[in-house]
Structures are given as structure tokens and as C-alpha cells.
XYZ file of C-alpha atoms in Angstrom:
758
model
C 0.228 -0.137 -0.097
C 2.844 2.541 1.173
C 4.575 1.827 -2.024
C 1.540 2.056 -4.612
C 1.693 4.654 -7.360
C -1.607 6.389 -6.429
C -4.027 5.623 -3.048
C -7.241 3.367 -3.178
C -10.294 5.820 -3.175
C -12.386 5.821 -0.305
C -14.892 3.228 -1.524
C -11.947 0.816 -1.719
C -11.259 1.219 1.968
C -14.910 1.366 2.925
C -15.004 -2.162 1.701
C -11.683 -3.359 2.647
C -12.821 -2.353 6.402
C -16.033 -4.372 5.524
C -13.699 -7.208 4.867
C -11.661 -6.836 7.870
C -15.078 -6.556 9.972
C -16.095 -9.919 8.335
C -12.877 -11.606 8.739
C -13.324 -10.854 12.254
C -16.804 -11.922 13.272
C -15.774 -15.441 11.214
C -12.479 -15.950 13.355
C -10.294 -14.960 11.205
C -8.084 -12.620 12.808
C -5.020 -12.588 10.721
C -6.813 -11.844 7.750
C -8.861 -9.004 9.529
C -5.467 -7.405 11.264
C -4.143 -7.520 7.300
C -7.252 -5.685 6.143
C -7.268 -3.131 8.884
C -3.408 -2.583 8.912
C -3.667 -1.757 5.040
C -7.094 0.571 6.280
C -4.674 2.297 8.667
C -1.934 2.864 6.314
C -4.066 4.364 3.455
C -5.803 6.707 5.826
C -2.636 7.976 7.162
C -1.219 8.486 3.735
C -4.197 10.018 2.220
C -3.964 12.551 5.570
C -0.241 12.863 4.848
C -0.941 14.300 1.685
C -3.889 16.277 2.370
C -1.964 18.438 4.723
C 0.857 19.381 2.527
C 1.363 22.925 1.642
C -0.601 23.254 -1.674
C 1.421 23.759 -4.842
C -1.036 26.610 -6.343
C 0.160 28.779 -3.010
C 3.950 28.279 -3.418
C 6.141 30.740 -2.307
C 3.107 32.682 -0.514
C 4.821 34.382 2.536
C 2.685 33.987 5.653
C 3.329 35.445 9.341
C 3.668 31.634 11.325
C 3.652 31.774 14.972
C 5.175 28.119 16.091
C 7.210 26.145 18.406
C 11.271 24.885 17.340
C 10.882 20.969 17.786
C 14.233 18.648 17.404
C 17.603 20.220 16.811
C 18.542 23.029 14.655
C 21.292 22.477 12.007
C 23.932 24.602 10.453
C 24.461 24.009 6.897
C 27.070 26.566 5.578
C 25.718 29.757 6.263
C 21.900 28.659 6.471
C 19.823 27.659 9.646
C 17.767 24.640 9.096
C 15.090 23.884 12.136
C 11.216 22.571 12.296
C 8.833 24.809 13.325
C 5.376 23.050 15.086
C 2.539 25.192 14.505
C -1.266 25.386 16.213
C -3.003 27.578 13.670
C -5.044 25.425 11.781
C -4.823 27.310 8.399
C -0.727 26.710 8.509
C 1.359 23.452 7.593
C 1.675 21.661 11.336
C 5.411 20.697 11.014
C 7.535 22.936 8.750
C 11.150 22.642 8.210
C 12.217 26.046 7.583
C 15.755 27.332 6.378
C 16.871 31.059 7.387
C 20.309 32.081 5.953
C 22.522 34.202 7.884
C 20.362 33.857 11.281
C 21.517 36.491 13.781
C 19.427 34.792 16.480
C 20.007 31.786 18.721
C 17.358 28.976 17.751
C 16.933 26.514 20.745
C 14.035 23.873 20.999
C 11.344 24.877 22.635
C 11.447 28.167 21.676
C 8.197 30.258 20.386
C 8.702 32.429 17.408
C 6.125 34.298 15.206
C 8.470 34.621 11.762
C 7.834 35.679 8.133
C 7.973 32.493 6.190
C 8.188 31.913 2.276
C 5.888 28.561 2.167
C 6.345 25.408 -0.599
C 5.290 22.042 -0.746
C 7.757 19.487 0.501
C 9.425 18.276 -2.723
C 12.651 17.433 -3.934
C 14.429 16.506 -7.002
C 14.078 13.235 -8.562
C 16.405 11.204 -10.736
C 16.598 7.656 -11.851
C 18.451 6.705 -8.662
C 19.388 7.996 -5.516
C 18.016 9.836 -2.711
C 14.079 10.467 -3.025
C 13.707 13.682 -0.908
C 10.059 14.112 -1.127
C 9.720 10.626 0.384
C 12.217 11.499 3.132
C 9.603 14.548 3.855
C 6.932 12.484 3.956
C 8.037 9.832 6.211
C 9.418 12.595 8.818
C 5.812 14.439 8.721
C 7.045 17.467 7.460
C 4.049 19.596 5.669
C 5.361 22.473 4.104
C 9.075 23.431 3.530
C 9.917 27.593 3.931
C 12.071 30.337 4.227
C 12.325 32.863 6.715
C 12.228 36.170 4.927
C 13.273 39.655 5.929
C 13.767 42.927 4.609
C 11.434 46.273 5.041
C 8.574 44.521 3.073
C 8.125 41.862 6.022
C 7.923 42.071 9.527
C 11.208 41.188 11.760
C 11.246 37.819 13.428
C 9.601 37.964 16.735
C 10.567 35.617 19.828
C 7.496 35.315 21.986
C 8.865 32.657 24.910
C 9.773 28.980 25.086
C 8.241 25.691 26.294
C 10.649 24.089 28.654
C 8.715 20.953 29.592
C 8.082 17.541 27.725
C 10.145 16.861 24.952
C 11.306 20.246 24.387
C 13.571 20.108 27.288
C 15.169 16.647 26.169
C 15.857 18.468 22.476
C 17.168 21.696 25.057
C 19.536 19.141 26.778
C 20.590 17.752 23.517
C 21.329 20.997 22.499
C 23.224 21.852 24.755
C 25.413 18.760 25.030
C 25.884 19.100 21.231
C 27.491 22.422 21.947
C 29.300 21.688 24.549
C 30.966 18.613 22.622
C 31.797 21.126 20.195
C 33.416 23.210 22.117
C 35.485 21.028 24.186
C 36.684 19.160 21.327
C 39.753 19.963 19.480
C 39.304 17.943 16.129
C 35.753 18.734 14.304
C 35.905 14.942 13.008
C 35.910 13.734 16.297
C 33.688 15.983 17.669
C 30.914 15.458 14.955
C 31.582 11.481 15.962
C 30.964 12.051 19.886
C 27.305 14.127 18.679
C 26.586 11.221 16.518
C 27.361 8.423 19.212
C 25.590 10.186 21.638
C 22.918 12.357 20.374
C 22.292 10.564 16.911
C 22.451 14.137 15.621
C 25.030 13.516 12.355
C 24.693 16.668 11.038
C 27.853 17.790 11.747
C 30.108 15.203 10.226
C 32.043 15.989 7.023
C 31.649 14.602 3.141
C 34.894 12.856 3.928
C 34.355 11.058 7.033
C 30.834 9.985 6.298
C 31.988 8.549 2.504
C 34.928 6.472 4.638
C 32.075 5.212 6.730
C 29.756 4.549 4.277
C 32.287 2.689 2.074
C 33.645 0.136 4.839
C 30.033 -0.297 6.213
C 30.214 1.035 9.392
C 27.835 3.809 8.753
C 25.379 2.041 11.501
C 27.473 2.732 14.510
C 26.936 6.347 14.370
C 23.289 5.162 14.421
C 22.166 4.957 18.351
C 21.563 1.167 17.771
C 19.883 -1.414 19.921
C 23.197 -2.809 20.966
C 24.005 0.349 22.749
C 21.011 0.613 24.370
C 21.089 -2.686 25.244
C 24.372 -1.966 26.764
C 22.754 0.902 28.860
C 20.123 -1.064 30.127
C 23.137 -3.559 31.622
C 24.952 -1.065 32.600
C 21.943 0.197 34.706
C 21.032 -3.149 35.821
C 24.482 -2.954 37.651
C 23.565 0.279 39.139
C 20.441 -1.116 40.257
C 21.885 -4.168 41.915
C 23.954 -1.743 44.154
C 21.098 0.165 44.916
C 19.394 -2.827 45.834
C 22.279 -3.422 47.763
C 22.100 -0.176 49.911
C 18.435 -0.866 50.314
C 19.061 -4.181 51.913
C 21.874 -2.340 54.222
C 19.110 0.248 55.091
C 16.357 -2.152 55.633
C 14.452 -1.692 52.844
C 12.405 -4.485 51.453
C 12.965 -4.824 47.377
C 13.197 -7.429 45.554
C 17.030 -7.338 43.291
C 15.407 -8.362 40.387
C 12.735 -5.909 39.953
C 15.163 -2.894 41.117
C 17.889 -4.092 38.587
C 15.276 -4.131 35.785
C 13.569 -0.842 36.637
C 17.112 1.076 36.704
C 18.122 -0.722 33.831
C 15.219 0.353 31.780
C 15.112 3.731 32.932
C 19.221 3.986 31.618
C 17.901 2.606 28.262
C 14.703 5.280 28.011
C 17.409 8.069 28.806
C 20.052 7.089 26.363
C 16.703 6.547 23.675
C 15.658 10.240 24.731
C 19.026 11.389 24.237
C 18.877 10.068 20.684
C 15.494 11.790 20.250
C 13.700 8.540 20.155
C 15.001 7.550 16.545
C 13.591 4.050 14.971
C 16.589 1.786 16.283
C 16.079 2.967 19.556
C 12.184 2.865 19.385
C 12.625 -0.620 18.460
C 15.221 -1.759 21.038
C 13.389 0.159 23.585
C 9.912 -1.963 22.791
C 11.493 -4.993 22.885
C 13.481 -4.608 25.981
C 10.209 -3.534 27.262
C 8.648 -7.003 26.369
C 11.432 -8.672 27.750
C 11.509 -7.196 31.013
C 7.912 -7.376 31.531
C 7.836 -11.198 30.562
C 10.880 -11.256 32.961
C 8.551 -9.812 35.857
C 5.807 -12.144 35.225
C 7.756 -14.822 35.365
C 6.569 -15.900 31.672
C 8.514 -17.307 28.869
C 8.576 -15.081 25.646
C 10.764 -15.304 22.658
C 12.965 -12.971 20.880
C 10.830 -13.483 17.994
C 7.266 -12.293 19.926
C 9.736 -9.464 20.887
C 10.465 -8.208 17.908
C 7.166 -8.899 15.997
C 5.656 -6.651 18.837
C 8.052 -3.858 18.605
C 7.463 -3.776 14.770
C 3.488 -3.872 15.166
C 3.868 -0.866 17.830
C 6.338 1.184 15.526
C 3.755 0.623 12.692
C 0.691 1.442 14.711
C 2.411 4.785 15.576
C 3.844 5.534 12.239
C 2.356 2.893 9.111
C 4.406 5.119 6.777
C 7.919 3.895 8.398
C 7.902 1.015 5.909
C 9.192 3.968 3.565
C 12.301 3.879 5.574
C 15.147 2.292 4.624
C 16.444 2.256 8.262
C 13.211 0.222 9.370
C 14.286 -2.849 7.053
C 17.747 -2.701 7.820
C 17.271 -2.360 11.686
C 14.344 -5.201 12.099
C 16.385 -7.201 9.419
C 19.762 -7.360 11.163
C 17.774 -8.194 14.115
C 15.622 -11.056 12.650
C 18.501 -12.702 11.128
C 20.613 -12.303 14.463
C 17.583 -14.064 16.089
C 17.391 -16.587 12.845
C 21.028 -17.667 13.267
C 21.242 -18.047 16.959
C 17.821 -19.115 18.076
C 18.684 -22.717 16.924
C 21.250 -23.308 18.958
C 20.840 -25.843 21.653
C 21.773 -25.684 25.348
C 25.246 -27.246 24.431
C 26.131 -25.358 21.279
C 25.628 -22.018 23.287
C 28.739 -22.484 24.885
C 30.678 -19.790 22.233
C 33.617 -17.870 23.394
C 32.684 -14.093 22.973
C 35.089 -14.016 19.522
C 33.456 -16.998 18.252
C 29.758 -15.290 18.675
C 30.851 -11.897 17.273
C 32.152 -13.903 14.160
C 28.691 -15.199 13.769
C 26.733 -12.423 14.267
C 28.575 -10.458 11.507
C 28.700 -13.229 9.281
C 24.585 -13.103 9.846
C 24.523 -9.577 9.352
C 26.412 -9.067 5.902
C 24.832 -12.157 4.498
C 21.098 -11.661 5.805
C 21.432 -7.733 4.931
C 23.001 -8.139 1.286
C 20.173 -8.193 -0.759
C 18.766 -5.292 1.135
C 22.076 -3.419 0.766
C 22.124 -4.225 -3.155
C 18.837 -3.422 -3.564
C 18.261 -0.109 -1.606
C 21.704 1.234 -1.900
C 23.185 -0.665 -4.873
C 26.340 -1.880 -2.957
C 28.146 -4.162 -1.548
C 31.337 -3.851 0.961
C 33.447 -6.656 1.124
C 35.604 -5.028 3.869
C 32.623 -4.393 6.198
C 32.614 -7.809 7.512
C 36.659 -7.119 8.854
C 35.704 -3.348 9.678
C 32.974 -4.497 12.155
C 34.519 -6.715 13.952
C 37.401 -4.621 15.359
C 34.964 -1.584 15.222
C 31.732 -2.883 17.093
C 34.134 -4.012 19.970
C 36.078 -1.245 19.690
C 33.152 1.472 20.101
C 30.897 -0.802 22.604
C 34.116 -1.363 24.876
C 36.240 1.764 25.063
C 34.857 4.407 22.699
C 30.961 4.736 23.785
C 31.553 4.380 27.962
C 34.910 6.741 27.855
C 32.691 9.201 25.578
C 29.786 8.893 28.025
C 31.688 9.356 31.360
C 33.931 12.320 30.100
C 31.004 13.745 28.810
C 28.728 13.448 31.635
C 32.063 14.571 34.302
C 32.848 17.751 32.218
C 29.102 18.772 32.242
C 29.395 18.293 36.284
C 32.346 20.677 36.471
C 34.332 17.764 37.105
C 37.585 17.926 34.903
C 39.361 14.533 34.002
C 41.931 15.614 31.436
C 43.164 12.098 30.766
C 39.794 10.509 30.270
C 38.449 13.482 27.830
C 41.748 12.701 25.920
C 41.497 8.693 25.956
C 38.015 9.407 24.350
C 38.919 11.782 21.827
C 42.038 9.735 20.626
C 40.101 6.115 20.737
C 37.817 7.872 18.030
C 40.881 9.295 16.181
C 42.438 5.673 15.759
C 39.400 4.380 14.713
C 39.034 7.099 11.931
C 42.631 6.095 11.258
C 41.885 2.425 11.027
C 38.470 3.161 8.709
C 40.227 5.113 6.524
C 43.296 2.524 6.193
C 40.895 -0.084 5.369
C 39.002 2.262 2.724
C 42.460 2.122 1.395
C 42.874 -1.255 0.728
C 40.466 -1.545 -2.018
C 37.770 -3.407 -0.075
C 35.202 -0.533 0.324
C 32.040 -0.239 -1.374
C 31.738 -2.107 -4.806
C 28.724 -0.611 -6.969
C 26.338 -3.534 -7.997
C 23.749 -3.939 -10.150
C 20.155 -2.837 -9.458
C 17.809 -5.054 -8.204
C 14.085 -5.468 -8.260
C 11.580 -6.052 -5.432
C 10.882 -9.371 -6.355
C 14.877 -9.947 -6.584
C 15.031 -8.672 -3.044
C 12.689 -11.038 -1.592
C 14.130 -13.744 -3.917
C 17.754 -13.013 -2.137
C 15.996 -12.624 1.467
C 14.805 -16.135 1.371
C 18.105 -17.494 -0.388
C 19.804 -15.633 2.718
C 17.448 -17.153 5.615
C 18.009 -20.581 3.742
C 21.743 -20.414 3.654
C 21.887 -19.154 7.436
C 19.612 -22.233 8.781
C 21.058 -24.421 11.472
C 23.414 -27.519 10.223
C 21.366 -30.164 8.986
C 19.075 -27.875 7.363
C 17.769 -30.054 3.801
C 19.996 -27.913 0.656
C 21.294 -24.904 2.394
C 23.388 -24.596 -0.905
C 20.614 -23.865 -2.790
C 19.774 -21.224 -0.497
C 23.134 -19.759 -1.462
C 22.542 -20.515 -4.815
C 19.403 -18.338 -4.765
C 21.488 -15.549 -2.868
C 24.141 -14.984 -5.335
C 21.453 -15.601 -8.734
C 19.132 -12.614 -6.836
C 21.805 -10.147 -6.124
C 24.353 -10.820 -8.893
C 22.131 -9.517 -11.442
C 24.295 -9.474 -14.700
C 24.557 -6.022 -16.436
C 21.881 -5.917 -19.363
C 24.044 -5.176 -22.247
C 23.126 -1.984 -24.239
C 22.508 -1.518 -27.896
C 25.542 -0.938 -29.893
C 25.791 2.622 -31.115
C 22.772 3.953 -28.836
C 23.147 7.460 -28.416
C 21.425 9.046 -25.042
C 20.949 12.238 -23.675
C 19.884 12.506 -19.922
C 18.764 15.631 -18.731
C 19.089 15.571 -15.026
C 16.604 17.165 -12.302
C 19.124 19.408 -10.690
C 16.398 22.059 -10.139
C 16.936 25.558 -11.905
C 20.452 25.045 -13.805
C 21.432 22.765 -16.075
C 23.129 19.489 -15.890
C 23.055 17.161 -18.875
C 24.895 14.030 -20.187
C 25.731 13.096 -23.679
C 26.633 9.341 -23.995
C 27.381 6.541 -27.131
C 29.336 3.246 -25.996
C 31.947 4.528 -23.802
C 31.917 8.170 -24.822
C 30.571 10.472 -22.530
C 30.236 14.280 -22.607
C 29.026 16.169 -19.601
C 27.180 19.713 -20.665
C 27.347 22.095 -17.402
C 27.432 21.283 -14.190
C 24.200 22.490 -11.969
C 23.609 24.504 -9.247
C 25.891 24.667 -6.231
C 28.292 27.083 -4.844
C 31.335 25.528 -6.984
C 32.934 24.167 -4.071
C 31.352 20.692 -3.018
C 27.923 21.516 -1.998
C 26.032 20.954 -4.975
C 23.770 18.764 -6.529
C 26.404 17.196 -9.021
C 28.373 14.873 -6.443
C 25.640 12.733 -5.579
C 24.359 12.278 -9.331
C 28.233 11.172 -10.562
C 28.132 8.361 -7.878
C 24.567 7.520 -8.609
C 25.652 6.987 -12.395
C 28.906 5.284 -11.191
C 26.868 2.881 -9.396
C 24.177 2.690 -12.537
C 26.898 1.666 -14.754
C 28.704 -1.005 -12.052
C 31.952 1.157 -11.819
C 34.499 1.525 -9.242
C 33.882 4.316 -6.994
C 37.090 5.748 -7.777
C 36.453 8.382 -10.679
C 33.824 8.755 -13.250
C 35.505 9.310 -16.752
C 34.138 12.118 -18.889
C 35.693 12.879 -22.765
C 34.744 16.306 -22.868
C 32.827 18.934 -20.542
C 31.405 22.092 -21.457
C 30.935 24.767 -19.034
C 28.914 26.942 -21.106
C 27.786 29.985 -18.500
C 28.945 31.841 -15.653
C 26.043 31.402 -13.679
C 25.573 29.364 -10.750
C 22.968 27.242 -11.520
C 24.775 26.245 -14.577
C 28.648 25.911 -13.214
C 28.087 25.203 -9.463
C 29.126 21.633 -9.548
C 32.464 22.428 -11.194
C 34.097 21.080 -7.339
C 32.399 18.114 -7.434
C 33.068 17.414 -11.205
C 36.928 18.102 -10.182
C 36.971 16.244 -6.974
C 35.474 12.806 -8.583
C 35.706 12.778 -12.325
C 38.513 12.585 -14.612
C 38.381 14.791 -17.959
C 39.716 14.640 -21.205
C 39.010 18.412 -22.696
C 37.115 21.291 -20.958
C 35.375 23.157 -23.246
C 34.908 26.909 -21.276
C 33.178 30.688 -22.145
C 34.721 31.604 -18.805
C 38.003 31.483 -16.784
C 36.591 28.521 -15.120
C 39.573 25.966 -15.020
C 43.132 26.226 -15.666
C 45.342 24.035 -17.183
C 47.199 22.908 -14.105
C 44.016 21.442 -12.742
C 44.943 17.904 -11.705
C 42.167 15.947 -13.268
C 41.858 17.960 -16.286
C 44.210 16.850 -19.313
C 43.392 19.835 -21.625
C 41.425 23.325 -21.191
C 39.772 25.357 -24.324
C 37.882 27.803 -24.971
C 34.799 27.122 -26.732
C 34.090 29.001 -30.401
C 31.811 28.905 -33.087
C 33.268 26.644 -35.909
C 35.024 24.091 -33.132
C 34.243 20.288 -34.059
C 35.292 17.224 -33.085
C 33.558 13.666 -33.841
C 33.574 10.264 -32.235
C 31.476 7.000 -33.518
C 28.066 8.218 -34.744
C 28.265 11.714 -33.048
C 29.438 14.870 -35.063
C 29.856 17.859 -32.509
C 30.273 21.577 -33.354
C 29.719 25.077 -31.350
C 27.596 27.266 -33.255
C 27.985 30.109 -30.595
C 30.247 32.398 -29.123
C 32.046 33.894 -32.245
C 35.891 34.296 -31.564
C 35.415 38.286 -31.263
C 32.053 38.720 -29.243
C 32.618 40.609 -26.303
C 31.534 39.197 -23.225
C 27.538 39.706 -22.924
C 26.977 37.444 -20.352
C 24.421 34.927 -21.103
C 24.669 35.486 -24.486
C 28.085 34.604 -24.432
C 27.330 30.955 -23.544
C 28.425 27.919 -25.541
C 25.606 26.586 -27.368
C 26.331 22.841 -28.675
C 24.735 21.184 -31.989
C 24.900 17.515 -31.808
C 24.457 15.279 -35.059
C 23.660 11.932 -35.022
C 22.109 9.286 -37.707
C 19.002 9.528 -36.174
C 18.875 13.281 -35.538
C 20.356 16.322 -34.085
C 20.031 17.846 -30.770
C 21.198 21.308 -29.649
C 21.920 22.064 -25.877
C 21.488 25.608 -25.421
C 21.962 27.377 -21.614
C 21.789 30.906 -21.462
C 20.825 32.854 -24.415
C 17.979 35.234 -24.792
C 16.135 36.554 -27.974
C 18.880 38.547 -29.026
C 21.373 35.750 -28.554
C 19.080 33.649 -30.437
C 18.956 35.848 -33.422
C 22.651 36.217 -33.676
C 22.978 32.618 -33.879
C 20.191 32.612 -36.832
C 22.155 35.111 -38.294
C 25.376 32.794 -38.504
C 24.019 29.742 -39.459
C 20.416 30.075 -41.520
C 20.154 26.160 -41.688
C 20.651 25.093 -38.165
C 17.463 22.893 -37.363
C 17.317 20.649 -34.227
C 14.754 17.947 -33.437
C 15.653 17.763 -30.031
C 16.194 21.467 -27.836
C 17.596 21.819 -24.771
C 15.437 25.272 -23.567
C 17.509 27.902 -22.422
C 17.660 29.701 -18.897
C 14.711 27.263 -17.617
C 12.258 28.521 -20.026
C 12.510 32.498 -19.524
C 10.240 34.538 -21.042
C 13.560 36.597 -22.703
C 14.416 33.315 -24.489
C 13.013 30.532 -26.881
C 11.449 33.035 -29.359
C 9.016 32.174 -32.465
C 11.886 32.827 -34.629
C 14.329 30.633 -32.896
C 11.548 27.690 -32.767
C 10.449 28.463 -36.882
C 13.945 28.314 -37.591
C 14.794 24.892 -35.344
C 11.316 23.468 -35.902
C 12.237 20.947 -32.716
C 9.853 17.871 -32.456
C 10.147 18.069 -28.620
C 11.811 19.914 -25.926
C 13.467 19.475 -22.281
C 13.045 22.558 -19.700
C 15.508 21.763 -16.879
C 13.860 23.862 -14.053
C 13.279 23.152 -10.521
C 9.623 22.373 -9.292
C 7.637 25.730 -8.054
C 10.693 27.865 -9.242
C 10.757 31.433 -7.317
C 10.513 33.122 -11.006
C 7.678 31.249 -11.902
C 9.542 29.724 -14.702
C 8.879 28.312 -17.295
C 6.907 31.171 -18.286
C 3.624 30.270 -20.033
C 4.295 32.532 -23.138
C 7.314 29.450 -23.590
C 4.819 26.366 -22.969
C 2.378 28.173 -25.244
C 4.770 28.861 -28.300
C 5.878 25.458 -27.649
C 2.735 23.971 -27.380
C 1.735 25.978 -30.370
C 4.164 24.064 -32.953
C 3.147 20.751 -31.442
C 6.562 20.440 -29.362
C 6.333 17.283 -26.866
C 7.446 19.021 -23.928
C 9.255 17.598 -21.167
C 10.272 19.412 -18.087
C 12.233 17.989 -14.987
C 9.857 19.978 -12.509
C 7.059 17.728 -13.187
C 8.780 14.806 -15.192
C 12.148 14.449 -12.800
C 14.999 13.515 -15.029
C 14.697 12.768 -18.775
C 16.102 10.368 -20.669
C 16.478 10.487 -24.290
C 17.461 7.609 -26.304
C 18.062 6.723 -29.987
C 18.719 3.794 -31.666
C 19.353 2.372 -35.053
C 16.457 -0.074 -35.498
C 13.888 2.558 -34.152
C 12.298 4.985 -35.802
C 11.246 7.374 -32.729
C 13.479 7.490 -29.792
C 12.734 6.194 -26.664
C 11.648 8.597 -23.783
C 12.430 7.610 -19.973
C 11.428 9.892 -17.337
C 12.020 9.724 -13.529
C 8.746 9.856 -12.544
C 7.455 7.307 -14.894
C 10.100 4.573 -13.381
C 9.610 5.774 -9.672
C 5.907 6.634 -9.765
C 4.743 6.577 -6.288
C 1.982 8.556 -4.587
C 3.602 11.354 -3.162
C 4.790 12.229 -6.293
C 0.935 13.269 -7.353
C 1.790 16.701 -7.870
C 4.169 16.064 -10.869
C 1.993 15.788 -14.083
C 4.282 14.552 -16.721
């Protein structure tokens, strides 16, 4: 239900509910629970969609009063925080961004802010992170930007809430600021915040990649292992308290005291993590086990796991859209499956042997999910976790907890704080060394949901106890499900992919092994951009090692932030044969670039069936801003493509004057469909059959302009907007009369993409 392209109509829900009632009357409890569960999921999903800020009111400025919830996060010069409102006419939960905020925002603060409200949407490409799904699972009903200036009232602080979860989050923020202020190494401070508070916002991209590539990113999530450790520590404290009670003559049971104190320790630690999904699961399972112990009733780990899953999904049925839920519950399920079959005599394993088996169970069991969700397998994860889990559990976490607690209490223990910092530094150094050995993440072919399910069955079959019938069959099924061979592409096929990068442009032209990148999309030019993630996605798609993408040619057409903003990621993650640029972006000394030249009219080159020619600018043209941009014409046996970025009507007229018979069956529209571009004369001369506009959904400049869309429609041009279609891929093959056109929305259609009318 949660993964369906559309939500069922109300009539279907009433019918499903009726079926559930009928099943309940006839004592078919499982069928009844299934029907009621589907209804509950559909109702919650529909309510989440209805509560979102409408697209027709995107950019509308409202004066909103609300309470800050969760931890505010800084990203460069922008403060991001969540605002919970009580106004029935306003979105209930808003994710707001405040550029260069001068006020100190804390959880529980009540503010009245002028906010420009937008629907909770994001960019959508053929693979990778679906930001819109993330916002849906987080319950975000709108995104917003704080507006300032004479035309808007100033932000106003109205007080603060200091009870309930507000007090917990204020404590978390205080701890985060304390850790950041008392730790000299920024990477170590970021890891301490992640381990203690579940706050991963300060982790650098370099450290994040090392953790992901070594399969140890889960260590930063406050997991069930850490919650269980805190419960055990609390149980020891409870025994000490019980001993004191006995000395004082207070009659209390040792077991109830130990369990109660252990549960309070686990609850406090889960609260420090903001009650994230893994801590919810661990806390519920721990509660079930403790209650069963107090009631002197036997209960199986499976019962605790299923009850935890039931409670989590009752509270948030859209949690099934989160990869963390599947990974968290899947890991525990395979551990139960692997250890639950052991007899009383076989349980006498050493701790080291038990750790080896646990890592084997998790690595093999979660392999189908890792390949299906992340498109990769990490060979070194087994070795990395064998060393990292005991180190973090026995050394890093206890020393960090103790040193931070003593520091907050005003008891300075320099040696302990130094040991805590050094233990994390050693962990980072060891993981970095392992990552350099080549055992890091390996891209794998993407697999379907059906193949993931088959892989999970094969993994469970393979990990069954000794004597299970045909365990080798399970291994064969697992390998067959996850090692899907790459489909052979058609020889000499030409593809043009226009990525969904918002309002800007990044497009790739490919034929066989040749690749050309036209512009790099929006960003700051130093690595904070969209292109970096797209390059990684393309590498996984093509099953390439995570070293560097290779582009034979790169065109930097326009000195505009929306078109050259991804240059930093390009130079960091890719090797480039030639750079063609209209401005001084890259020099000859760039280590990842072989050669640099200006793009000028008349420059041509060919590869395979592709013939490239710059039709603009001329050699003596002065700097005219957008009208000095590179315009690239691409010819191949099946058609002709024209890539344009910054021309307006004046520039278009100049190009037509130089090239009377330019023509193009596929046009990438300039300036995201701005009213000043794509004139009647330009379209009459080109006579395109299809056009692509790279523009963000709810663009603040209201692009594409209705006049541009009308001019294209008047001529019968098939229009594809990345704002509605996500990324657009056009593929020409020799045996087809017309190109095949794929869109990200078409391939990843889900009910939360209902606003994208492609």
C-alpha cells in the first residue's frame, strides 16, 4: 500500500474495512488484522498528502507562529530547523531555513516568523535519494524560508516551552554545543555528537564516505546494541542500589530493582537520540523482555521483535518507506534466526566466536537489502565491523559517556577526555586505512523488489542451522538474486540525459564508452551541489568502481551559479579529457583535467556516429553574459540535438544570422524557460519535435514562463519539464524510428509524486 503509485479511493477503503469486520466475525483474526492494517496505512498516507501545502500557493509569504522542535542544524550559512504550529490554517510541521540567522534558536522556542511556504518536494532522478519521500516519512507538511527586509515584519521571539520533549531537546542541544566547544578535532566532535545524541549533521562528507564505504555507518546510529549496553549498565547500578536498600532495611526485590533501573537508563539514552527508529525498536523489545521476566513468563525473541514492529507501524505506518526500518528489523531478525536454533550445549561459544557468527549473519542476511537499496556491496564490512563494534562498545562509547557527563558536572578529567578523543581518532584512522586497501564499497547492479525478496529467502535458507535440507540451494538463490548481470546495451545507441537539478542545467550525452557533460548544475562551486550525488549514482548504475567517473569532454557554457555550481564535485570525482569553457573556470594546471580550451563557433570533433559543433559564441564576441554562452549542436544518424543554456532572444537572433539552416529535432531550452528566451523566430528556424526544460518545481521566478510553454505547444512540440517529470532520458537506436523517452517519474511513480504531472 505504501509503495503504490496511487492511493485507493474511499470506496475501496470502506470495502476493505468491511472485509476486515467480516473476517473478524468469522474468527479470521490474521486476515482482519491485514485488512485493518492496509486501511490504517492508506488513511494515514492520504491525511499526510492532504495536509501538505498546496502547489498553487507555493512561495506565498505567511506570518507563522510556532514552536521549534528537534535540533536546529547549521549548513554553511543557513540554519535549518523544524517549526510545529497550532494555527489550523498553517501547515502543522514546517522545515524552515534561515539564511544568516542572527538569533540563537533553541528547541522549545516560540517564534513568529515571516515564512515563504512551499510544498515538501525535492529533485527526482533515476536513482538515489528521494527527498520528497523522506519529508513524507518525517511528517513535514511544508518547507519554508524565513524572509527579511522592509517588506516583511521582523522575526519575533515569544518565549519558550521548557517541559516534555522540549526540555529533552534543549538538553541535547546543550550537550552538542558542549561537545563541539570542548573537542579540538572537528571530525572527532562530530562522531561524539552522533554516538551520544544521534546528531549526524556535523559529520563531514569525507568521514561520511569513509564510514559508508567500509560498512560502518550504522555505528553512528544509536542502535539496539548501545541501548542494550546502557540497560546492562543500569542493571548493575540497580544491583548496587538494591544492596544499599538491604543495608538500610528496605525490602525490595533485586530483580525488579535491576530491571527498573536498567530500563530507565535505556529510556534516557533513547531520549538523548531523539527516540530514533532503532532506539524505539530496541526499547520496545527490551520492555517486552523485562515485563516477561517480571511476570515470570517465557517469551521468545521473535515475539518481542514482532511486537516492536507492530507498535512502530501503529504509531507510524509510513515507516515502511524508511530504509532504516528494514535494515534495523532485518538485522535483528537474522540474528534471532541464526542464534535461535542453538541448543544448550552449542551455546557455549566464546565471545569472539559469537561475534564472528553475528557479523556473518548480518552481512549475508542484509546483502539483498544493501544491493537493492544502496546498489552496493562492501567486502571489507566484515573485517571493519569485527574490529569496530567491540572497540566502540567497550572503549569509545563508555569513555565518551563518562567524560562528557563528568565535564558537564564540572569535574575535569583530562586523561579520560583525551582517551575518549583518541579512541575515536584511532577508529577513523583504522577505517581510513581499510578503505584505502580497495575493500571498500563495490557498485552492484540494481535489483527489483521481487529479486530482493528472493535474495532474502536465499539468505535465510543459507543461514539455517546445520542439517537443514539443501542449504547450498539457498546460497545459489542468494547469488542469483543479487548478482544480476548487467544488461547489454545496444551498440551505437545515443542517449541524452537531462538531470533534475532544479533551476539550472546538467546533461550527459553518451554513446558506448564516450561521455560528454554539458554544465554542472547549481551549487557553490566548492562541493556543496547536486552533481556530486549524481556522479555517484551514475557510477553505481554503470557498475563502475567508486574511484572516478571519466568524461571525455565537459562543456562549461555559462558563468552562472545554476550552471557551473557543481564544478567542485566534478574536479574532485571525475577525470576529464577536455574542458570547453566560455569563462575562466578551469586552468591547465587542474590535476584531473587533461586540456582546457575556449568554446568558439566552428570548433568541431567527432566520435563514433556523433558529430559535435559549437555554433556560438564567435571568436570576437565581447562578454555579453548569457549571450556569450556555449551553444552545442550534436548530429547523429537518428537526429540532431541542440544544447542551449543562457541565450535570450537577442542571442538567438545572432545565432540564426550565423547559421541559417541550424535545425534540431531535440532542443534543451535556455534559461529554464525564461520569457526572454525561446522566441518565435528561434522555434521556427529549429523546428524541434521535442524540448526539455530543466527547471525546479515551484521555481521562485515562476519559470517556465507560460508564453514559452504556449509557443512550444502551438508548434506541436512535445515538452518535458524536469519540474514535473524529474530527470529525462532520450535514447536513439538504429532499429527504431523514434527515440525512447524515459522519465524518473515514470520509473519511480509513487503516490507522493502526485503533483508531478508529466
